[in-house]
mmCIF file of C-alpha atoms in Angstrom:
data_model
loop_
_atom_site.group_PDB
_atom_site.id
_atom_site.type_symbol
_atom_site.label_atom_id
_atom_site.label_comp_id
_atom_site.label_asym_id
_atom_site.label_seq_id
_atom_site.Cartn_x
_atom_site.Cartn_y
_atom_site.Cartn_z
ATOM 1 C CA UNK A 1 34.591 30.577 -4.182
ATOM 2 C CA UNK A 2 32.123 32.948 -2.202
ATOM 3 C CA UNK A 3 29.470 31.003 -2.871
ATOM 4 C CA UNK A 4 30.822 27.207 -2.102
ATOM 5 C CA UNK A 5 32.456 28.871 1.253
ATOM 6 C CA UNK A 6 29.703 30.562 2.504
ATOM 7 C CA UNK A 7 27.543 27.681 1.972
ATOM 8 C CA UNK A 8 29.848 25.470 3.578
ATOM 9 C CA UNK A 9 29.438 27.804 6.747
ATOM 10 C CA UNK A 10 26.065 28.396 6.735
ATOM 11 C CA UNK A 11 25.621 24.801 6.651
ATOM 12 C CA UNK A 12 27.693 24.442 9.821
ATOM 13 C CA UNK A 13 25.454 26.571 11.624
ATOM 14 C CA UNK A 14 22.355 25.087 10.504
ATOM 15 C CA UNK A 15 23.381 21.573 11.835
ATOM 16 C CA UNK A 16 24.325 23.393 15.096
ATOM 17 C CA UNK A 17 21.058 24.729 15.252
ATOM 18 C CA UNK A 18 19.478 21.426 14.673
ATOM 19 C CA UNK A 19 21.834 19.673 17.220
ATOM 20 C CA UNK A 20 21.316 21.891 20.118
ATOM 21 C CA UNK A 21 18.562 24.036 19.411
ATOM 22 C CA UNK A 22 16.022 21.345 18.056
ATOM 23 C CA UNK A 23 17.860 18.816 19.643
ATOM 24 C CA UNK A 24 17.547 15.899 16.642
ATOM 25 C CA UNK A 25 19.047 12.985 17.425
ATOM 26 C CA UNK A 26 23.014 12.704 15.794
ATOM 27 C CA UNK A 27 21.951 10.055 13.132
ATOM 28 C CA UNK A 28 19.470 12.582 12.102
ATOM 29 C CA UNK A 29 21.532 15.483 12.166
ATOM 30 C CA UNK A 30 24.164 13.493 10.103
ATOM 31 C CA UNK A 31 21.482 12.767 7.371
ATOM 32 C CA UNK A 32 20.875 16.384 7.155
ATOM 33 C CA UNK A 33 24.381 17.218 7.056
ATOM 34 C CA UNK A 34 24.907 14.565 4.211
ATOM 35 C CA UNK A 35 21.815 16.241 2.270
ATOM 36 C CA UNK A 36 23.518 19.617 2.076
ATOM 37 C CA UNK A 37 27.126 18.586 1.130
ATOM 38 C CA UNK A 38 25.581 16.755 -1.489
ATOM 39 C CA UNK A 39 23.377 20.261 -2.645
ATOM 40 C CA UNK A 40 26.833 22.427 -2.245
ATOM 41 C CA UNK A 41 29.047 19.818 -4.704
ATOM 42 C CA UNK A 42 26.010 19.653 -7.009
ATOM 43 C CA UNK A 43 26.490 23.763 -7.289
ATOM 44 C CA UNK A 44 29.858 24.002 -7.056
ATOM 45 C CA UNK A 45 31.013 27.935 -7.272
ATOM 46 C CA UNK A 46 27.490 28.945 -7.650
ATOM 47 C CA UNK A 47 25.879 31.443 -5.248
ATOM 48 C CA UNK A 48 23.784 29.860 -2.853
ATOM 49 C CA UNK A 49 21.639 33.010 -2.584
ATOM 50 C CA UNK A 50 20.937 33.174 -6.332
ATOM 51 C CA UNK A 51 19.539 29.483 -6.290
ATOM 52 C CA UNK A 52 16.691 29.377 -8.424
ATOM 53 C CA UNK A 53 13.746 27.013 -8.013
ATOM 54 C CA UNK A 54 14.367 25.806 -11.888
ATOM 55 C CA UNK A 55 18.034 25.327 -11.419
ATOM 56 C CA UNK A 56 16.595 22.604 -8.176
ATOM 57 C CA UNK A 57 14.445 20.983 -10.571
ATOM 58 C CA UNK A 58 17.425 20.630 -13.093
ATOM 59 C CA UNK A 59 19.133 18.805 -9.781
ATOM 60 C CA UNK A 60 16.531 16.597 -9.334
ATOM 61 C CA UNK A 61 16.433 15.998 -12.664
ATOM 62 C CA UNK A 62 20.470 15.143 -12.675
ATOM 63 C CA UNK A 63 20.126 12.815 -9.570
ATOM 64 C CA UNK A 64 16.945 10.991 -10.527
ATOM 65 C CA UNK A 65 18.639 9.931 -13.902
ATOM 66 C CA UNK A 66 21.842 8.951 -12.422
ATOM 67 C CA UNK A 67 19.553 6.451 -10.602
ATOM 68 C CA UNK A 68 18.411 7.824 -7.164
ATOM 69 C CA UNK A 69 15.241 6.681 -5.924
ATOM 70 C CA UNK A 70 12.123 9.223 -5.489
ATOM 71 C CA UNK A 71 11.909 8.329 -2.269
ATOM 72 C CA UNK A 72 15.679 9.345 -1.817
ATOM 73 C CA UNK A 73 15.100 11.998 -4.097
ATOM 74 C CA UNK A 74 12.128 13.285 -1.910
ATOM 75 C CA UNK A 75 14.488 13.181 1.616
ATOM 76 C CA UNK A 76 16.567 15.246 0.005
ATOM 77 C CA UNK A 77 14.714 17.710 -0.807
ATOM 78 C CA UNK A 78 13.049 17.516 2.772
ATOM 79 C CA UNK A 79 16.726 18.375 4.152
ATOM 80 C CA UNK A 80 16.833 21.316 1.021
ATOM 81 C CA UNK A 81 13.577 22.756 1.866
ATOM 82 C CA UNK A 82 14.429 22.574 5.626
ATOM 83 C CA UNK A 83 17.583 24.639 5.405
ATOM 84 C CA UNK A 84 16.356 27.070 2.794
ATOM 85 C CA UNK A 85 13.586 27.532 5.410
ATOM 86 C CA UNK A 86 16.330 28.650 8.242
ATOM 87 C CA UNK A 87 18.093 30.639 5.854
ATOM 88 C CA UNK A 88 15.051 33.053 5.136
ATOM 89 C CA UNK A 89 14.151 33.180 8.353
ATOM 90 C CA UNK A 90 17.908 33.944 10.463
ATOM 91 C CA UNK A 91 20.315 34.693 7.529
ATOM 92 C CA UNK A 92 18.662 36.991 5.277
ATOM 93 C CA UNK A 93 18.115 35.336 2.452
ATOM 94 C CA UNK A 94 15.004 36.399 0.362
ATOM 95 C CA UNK A 95 13.105 33.187 -0.686
ATOM 96 C CA UNK A 96 13.371 29.584 -0.451
ATOM 97 C CA UNK A 97 13.791 27.744 -3.888
ATOM 98 C CA UNK A 98 13.064 24.472 -3.122
ATOM 99 C CA UNK A 99 9.453 25.516 -2.445
ATOM 100 C CA UNK A 100 7.061 23.677 -4.674
ATOM 101 C CA UNK A 101 9.748 21.165 -6.357
ATOM 102 C CA UNK A 102 8.587 17.709 -5.854
ATOM 103 C CA UNK A 103 10.632 14.484 -6.316
ATOM 104 C CA UNK A 104 9.329 12.100 -9.285
ATOM 105 C CA UNK A 105 6.635 10.205 -8.231
ATOM 106 C CA UNK A 106 7.568 5.968 -7.471
ATOM 107 C CA UNK A 107 6.688 3.656 -9.804
ATOM 108 C CA UNK A 108 3.610 2.321 -8.304
ATOM 109 C CA UNK A 109 4.185 -1.638 -6.632
ATOM 110 C CA UNK A 110 1.404 -3.885 -8.873
ATOM 111 C CA UNK A 111 -0.513 -5.476 -6.239
ATOM 112 C CA UNK A 112 0.004 -9.394 -5.943
ATOM 113 C CA UNK A 113 -2.848 -11.513 -6.494
ATOM 114 C CA UNK A 114 -3.040 -14.703 -6.332
ATOM 115 C CA UNK A 115 -3.415 -17.292 -9.595
ATOM 116 C CA UNK A 116 -6.992 -18.626 -10.151
ATOM 117 C CA UNK A 117 -5.205 -22.008 -9.643
ATOM 118 C CA UNK A 118 -3.619 -20.975 -6.740
ATOM 119 C CA UNK A 119 -6.736 -19.281 -5.071
ATOM 120 C CA UNK A 120 -8.536 -22.465 -5.628
ATOM 121 C CA UNK A 121 -6.178 -24.595 -4.024
ATOM 122 C CA UNK A 122 -6.139 -22.295 -1.231
ATOM 123 C CA UNK A 123 -9.764 -22.184 -0.428
ATOM 124 C CA UNK A 124 -10.697 -25.795 -1.554
ATOM 125 C CA UNK A 125 -11.105 -27.357 1.936
ATOM 126 C CA UNK A 126 -14.183 -27.905 3.890
ATOM 127 C CA UNK A 127 -13.126 -28.375 7.818
ATOM 128 C CA UNK A 128 -14.937 -29.932 10.385
ATOM 129 C CA UNK A 129 -13.990 -27.912 13.698
ATOM 130 C CA UNK A 130 -15.539 -24.436 14.786
ATOM 131 C CA UNK A 131 -12.671 -22.886 13.870
ATOM 132 C CA UNK A 132 -11.832 -24.310 10.486
ATOM 133 C CA UNK A 133 -15.284 -23.131 9.402
ATOM 134 C CA UNK A 134 -15.003 -19.953 10.642
ATOM 135 C CA UNK A 135 -12.071 -19.537 8.975
ATOM 136 C CA UNK A 136 -13.147 -21.056 5.402
ATOM 137 C CA UNK A 137 -16.409 -18.628 5.840
ATOM 138 C CA UNK A 138 -13.589 -15.743 5.895
ATOM 139 C CA UNK A 139 -11.668 -16.354 3.411
ATOM 140 C CA UNK A 140 -14.472 -17.375 0.976
ATOM 141 C CA UNK A 141 -15.970 -13.794 1.064
ATOM 142 C CA UNK A 142 -12.915 -11.932 1.569
ATOM 143 C CA UNK A 143 -12.207 -13.629 -2.033
ATOM 144 C CA UNK A 144 -15.893 -13.886 -3.131
ATOM 145 C CA UNK A 145 -16.709 -10.223 -2.657
ATOM 146 C CA UNK A 146 -13.722 -8.375 -2.501
ATOM 147 C CA UNK A 147 -13.700 -6.824 0.810
ATOM 148 C CA UNK A 148 -11.029 -5.328 2.337
ATOM 149 C CA UNK A 149 -9.813 -6.938 5.848
ATOM 150 C CA UNK A 150 -11.561 -4.233 8.377
ATOM 151 C CA UNK A 151 -15.047 -4.471 6.136
ATOM 152 C CA UNK A 152 -14.913 -8.162 6.946
ATOM 153 C CA UNK A 153 -14.066 -7.442 10.898
ATOM 154 C CA UNK A 154 -16.970 -5.029 10.778
ATOM 155 C CA UNK A 155 -19.578 -6.976 9.502
ATOM 156 C CA UNK A 156 -22.223 -8.058 12.363
ATOM 157 C CA UNK A 157 -24.597 -11.521 12.905
ATOM 158 C CA UNK A 158 -27.115 -9.331 11.368
ATOM 159 C CA UNK A 159 -25.639 -9.217 7.895
ATOM 160 C CA UNK A 160 -26.116 -13.155 8.063
ATOM 161 C CA UNK A 161 -29.475 -13.031 6.162
ATOM 162 C CA UNK A 162 -28.372 -10.970 3.676
ATOM 163 C CA UNK A 163 -25.713 -12.430 3.142
ATOM 164 C CA UNK A 164 -27.891 -15.886 2.841
ATOM 165 C CA UNK A 165 -29.386 -14.110 0.488
ATOM 166 C CA UNK A 166 -26.144 -13.592 -2.044
ATOM 167 C CA UNK A 167 -25.144 -9.997 -0.795
ATOM 168 C CA UNK A 168 -23.682 -7.976 1.333
ATOM 169 C CA UNK A 169 -23.696 -4.246 2.838
ATOM 170 C CA UNK A 170 -20.238 -2.893 4.104
ATOM 171 C CA UNK A 171 -18.790 0.708 4.598
ATOM 172 C CA UNK A 172 -15.201 1.337 3.445
ATOM 173 C CA UNK A 173 -13.129 4.071 3.198
ATOM 174 C CA UNK A 174 -14.313 7.514 2.964
ATOM 175 C CA UNK A 175 -17.727 6.304 4.959
ATOM 176 C CA UNK A 176 -18.742 4.745 1.431
ATOM 177 C CA UNK A 177 -21.166 2.293 1.604
ATOM 178 C CA UNK A 178 -21.548 -0.428 -1.180
ATOM 179 C CA UNK A 179 -23.585 -3.870 -1.826
ATOM 180 C CA UNK A 180 -21.743 -6.243 -3.795
ATOM 181 C CA UNK A 181 -22.628 -10.005 -4.484
ATOM 182 C CA UNK A 182 -21.764 -12.835 -2.413
ATOM 183 C CA UNK A 183 -20.808 -16.367 -4.362
ATOM 184 C CA UNK A 184 -22.080 -19.991 -3.623
ATOM 185 C CA UNK A 185 -19.222 -21.432 -2.684
ATOM 186 C CA UNK A 186 -18.537 -18.015 0.021
ATOM 187 C CA UNK A 187 -22.682 -18.636 0.864
ATOM 188 C CA UNK A 188 -21.935 -22.487 1.661
ATOM 189 C CA UNK A 189 -19.307 -21.481 4.057
ATOM 190 C CA UNK A 190 -20.954 -18.934 5.429
ATOM 191 C CA UNK A 191 -24.103 -21.299 6.521
ATOM 192 C CA UNK A 192 -21.684 -23.800 8.030
ATOM 193 C CA UNK A 193 -19.934 -21.228 10.030
ATOM 194 C CA UNK A 194 -23.253 -19.901 11.345
ATOM 195 C CA UNK A 195 -24.517 -23.494 12.519
ATOM 196 C CA UNK A 196 -21.343 -23.637 15.049
ATOM 197 C CA UNK A 197 -20.779 -19.733 15.759
ATOM 198 C CA UNK A 198 -22.581 -20.413 19.187
ATOM 199 C CA UNK A 199 -19.579 -22.545 20.355
ATOM 200 C CA UNK A 200 -17.205 -19.908 20.023
ATOM 201 C CA UNK A 201 -19.160 -16.338 20.408
ATOM 202 C CA UNK A 202 -20.108 -14.619 23.803
ATOM 203 C CA UNK A 203 -23.690 -14.494 24.782
ATOM 204 C CA UNK A 204 -25.153 -11.531 22.808
ATOM 205 C CA UNK A 205 -21.939 -10.911 21.004
ATOM 206 C CA UNK A 206 -23.142 -8.467 17.979
ATOM 207 C CA UNK A 207 -19.551 -9.561 15.482
ATOM 208 C CA UNK A 208 -20.367 -12.229 12.870
ATOM 209 C CA UNK A 209 -16.954 -13.309 13.126
ATOM 210 C CA UNK A 210 -15.056 -13.720 16.491
ATOM 211 C CA UNK A 211 -12.055 -14.978 18.148
ATOM 212 C CA UNK A 212 -10.746 -17.317 20.822
ATOM 213 C CA UNK A 213 -12.503 -15.178 23.609
ATOM 214 C CA UNK A 214 -15.448 -15.459 21.376
ATOM 215 C CA UNK A 215 -15.701 -11.271 20.791
ATOM 216 C CA UNK A 216 -15.244 -9.653 17.508
ATOM 217 C CA UNK A 217 -12.200 -11.153 16.013
ATOM 218 C CA UNK A 218 -8.760 -8.874 15.439
ATOM 219 C CA UNK A 219 -7.243 -7.860 12.104
ATOM 220 C CA UNK A 220 -4.069 -9.491 12.896
ATOM 221 C CA UNK A 221 -5.366 -12.756 13.712
ATOM 222 C CA UNK A 222 -7.476 -12.903 10.381
ATOM 223 C CA UNK A 223 -3.948 -12.572 8.744
ATOM 224 C CA UNK A 224 -2.394 -14.734 10.717
ATOM 225 C CA UNK A 225 -4.682 -17.641 10.284
ATOM 226 C CA UNK A 226 -4.655 -17.113 6.272
ATOM 227 C CA UNK A 227 -1.160 -17.467 6.635
ATOM 228 C CA UNK A 228 -0.799 -20.484 8.231
ATOM 229 C CA UNK A 229 -4.150 -21.755 6.056
ATOM 230 C CA UNK A 230 -1.858 -21.071 3.091
ATOM 231 C CA UNK A 231 1.404 -22.936 4.468
ATOM 232 C CA UNK A 232 -0.696 -25.703 5.166
ATOM 233 C CA UNK A 233 -2.002 -26.161 1.604
ATOM 234 C CA UNK A 234 1.753 -25.662 0.457
ATOM 235 C CA UNK A 235 1.541 -22.485 -1.453
ATOM 236 C CA UNK A 236 5.058 -20.518 -0.935
ATOM 237 C CA UNK A 237 4.181 -16.949 -1.227
ATOM 238 C CA UNK A 238 2.815 -15.213 1.662
ATOM 239 C CA UNK A 239 -0.796 -15.100 1.647
ATOM 240 C CA UNK A 240 -2.522 -12.078 3.142
ATOM 241 C CA UNK A 241 -6.078 -10.531 3.246
ATOM 242 C CA UNK A 242 -5.382 -7.723 1.022
ATOM 243 C CA UNK A 243 -4.044 -10.196 -1.322
ATOM 244 C CA UNK A 244 -7.808 -12.177 -1.520
ATOM 245 C CA UNK A 245 -9.161 -8.393 -2.494
ATOM 246 C CA UNK A 246 -6.026 -8.507 -5.269
ATOM 247 C CA UNK A 247 -7.191 -12.012 -6.376
ATOM 248 C CA UNK A 248 -10.768 -11.156 -6.323
ATOM 249 C CA UNK A 249 -10.492 -8.183 -8.544
ATOM 250 C CA UNK A 250 -7.654 -9.508 -11.207
ATOM 251 C CA UNK A 251 -9.415 -12.658 -12.068
ATOM 252 C CA UNK A 252 -13.015 -10.784 -12.229
ATOM 253 C CA UNK A 253 -11.492 -8.339 -14.795
ATOM 254 C CA UNK A 254 -9.447 -11.075 -16.324
ATOM 255 C CA UNK A 255 -12.981 -12.535 -17.151
ATOM 256 C CA UNK A 256 -15.023 -9.722 -17.601
ATOM 257 C CA UNK A 257 -12.947 -7.016 -19.051
ATOM 258 C CA UNK A 258 -15.635 -4.601 -17.182
ATOM 259 C CA UNK A 259 -12.957 -2.145 -15.317
ATOM 260 C CA UNK A 260 -16.186 0.253 -14.402
ATOM 261 C CA UNK A 261 -18.166 -2.854 -12.547
ATOM 262 C CA UNK A 262 -14.702 -3.756 -11.123
ATOM 263 C CA UNK A 263 -14.391 -0.281 -9.563
ATOM 264 C CA UNK A 264 -17.663 -0.165 -8.541
ATOM 265 C CA UNK A 265 -17.657 -3.979 -6.545
ATOM 266 C CA UNK A 266 -14.077 -2.513 -5.204
ATOM 267 C CA UNK A 267 -15.655 0.773 -3.981
ATOM 268 C CA UNK A 268 -12.824 2.836 -5.100
ATOM 269 C CA UNK A 269 -13.369 6.339 -5.670
ATOM 270 C CA UNK A 270 -11.586 6.534 -8.681
ATOM 271 C CA UNK A 271 -11.209 4.429 -11.801
ATOM 272 C CA UNK A 272 -7.618 5.175 -11.929
ATOM 273 C CA UNK A 273 -6.997 2.846 -8.665
ATOM 274 C CA UNK A 274 -9.120 0.380 -10.335
ATOM 275 C CA UNK A 275 -6.626 0.856 -13.490
ATOM 276 C CA UNK A 276 -3.498 -1.339 -12.044
ATOM 277 C CA UNK A 277 -5.289 -4.480 -12.268
ATOM 278 C CA UNK A 278 -5.193 -3.962 -16.097
ATOM 279 C CA UNK A 279 -1.493 -4.516 -15.644
ATOM 280 C CA UNK A 280 -1.763 -7.403 -13.722
ATOM 281 C CA UNK A 281 -4.414 -8.700 -17.010
ATOM 282 C CA UNK A 282 -1.641 -7.825 -19.048
ATOM 283 C CA UNK A 283 1.327 -9.680 -17.352
ATOM 284 C CA UNK A 284 -1.046 -13.136 -17.281
ATOM 285 C CA UNK A 285 -1.047 -12.725 -21.045
ATOM 286 C CA UNK A 286 2.532 -11.523 -21.526
ATOM 287 C CA UNK A 287 3.233 -14.823 -19.830
ATOM 288 C CA UNK A 288 1.123 -17.398 -21.942
ATOM 289 C CA UNK A 289 2.490 -15.495 -25.254
ATOM 290 C CA UNK A 290 5.714 -15.925 -23.868
ATOM 291 C CA UNK A 291 5.003 -19.868 -23.445
ATOM 292 C CA UNK A 292 2.663 -19.633 -26.804
ATOM 293 C CA UNK A 293 4.379 -17.930 -29.168
ATOM 294 C CA UNK A 294 6.930 -19.729 -31.341
ATOM 295 C CA UNK A 295 9.333 -16.244 -31.777
ATOM 296 C CA UNK A 296 8.726 -15.596 -27.999
ATOM 297 C CA UNK A 297 10.594 -18.632 -26.741
ATOM 298 C CA UNK A 298 14.049 -19.000 -26.155
ATOM 299 C CA UNK A 299 15.914 -21.465 -27.618
#
């Protein structure tokens, strides 16, 4: 009983230190307490001071097999790691057995992309107002060239000449610069916007896209305008700027099957980041299979 009894007492001392010395919030202390209680329950009669990293990994595997999510496991490990750090510093434990133990990686959620039909439905509109023309140009450019929202907002009016020639140079993550093509529909929408930009832009404003006050448009405004635009066009899903980048990548990959080219156009440092779009492509093929194959259809 020594390991269990000593462990419970040490856990109480540690939680008191969290509450009174580090002055953590009561809810945080309770979360730590639940994590330590679970560890002691899993250890049973085992001696806490003799715990080894291999045993911790087995405990994590056991909890993961029981359905605990990677994020929850990471929080548990963080609490256990902090406790053993305290035990080493203040109670003479020889080592921290949780150091180096990591939770399983969470499954990476697939990016949400519009179908080709939904993208066309979203963008097949040519408004007459200056604000509408600005919005059309922004959304066409996001979809046409796969720009990140920050890259779009950072464009200056100086880029208009380059855009008219069918390409645009942007600086993305990691200060990496890339030049991407601009499609005919986007060029048409940009010409329409530049023709009326002076109606909204403040004097000497450098930004290509401006907001209601005539200055560089804010990111949140782009997102809000796109969401409202999509609702007016009858799209059920919430459409955000990054979804147009996902749609650009997914549709281009479906047509070209050239993963390296899509990587370059997106500005990804690693091709593994781009490979997530191959799963979207497979999902589209799977839907075709389910709809067409005589042995796939349910009766």
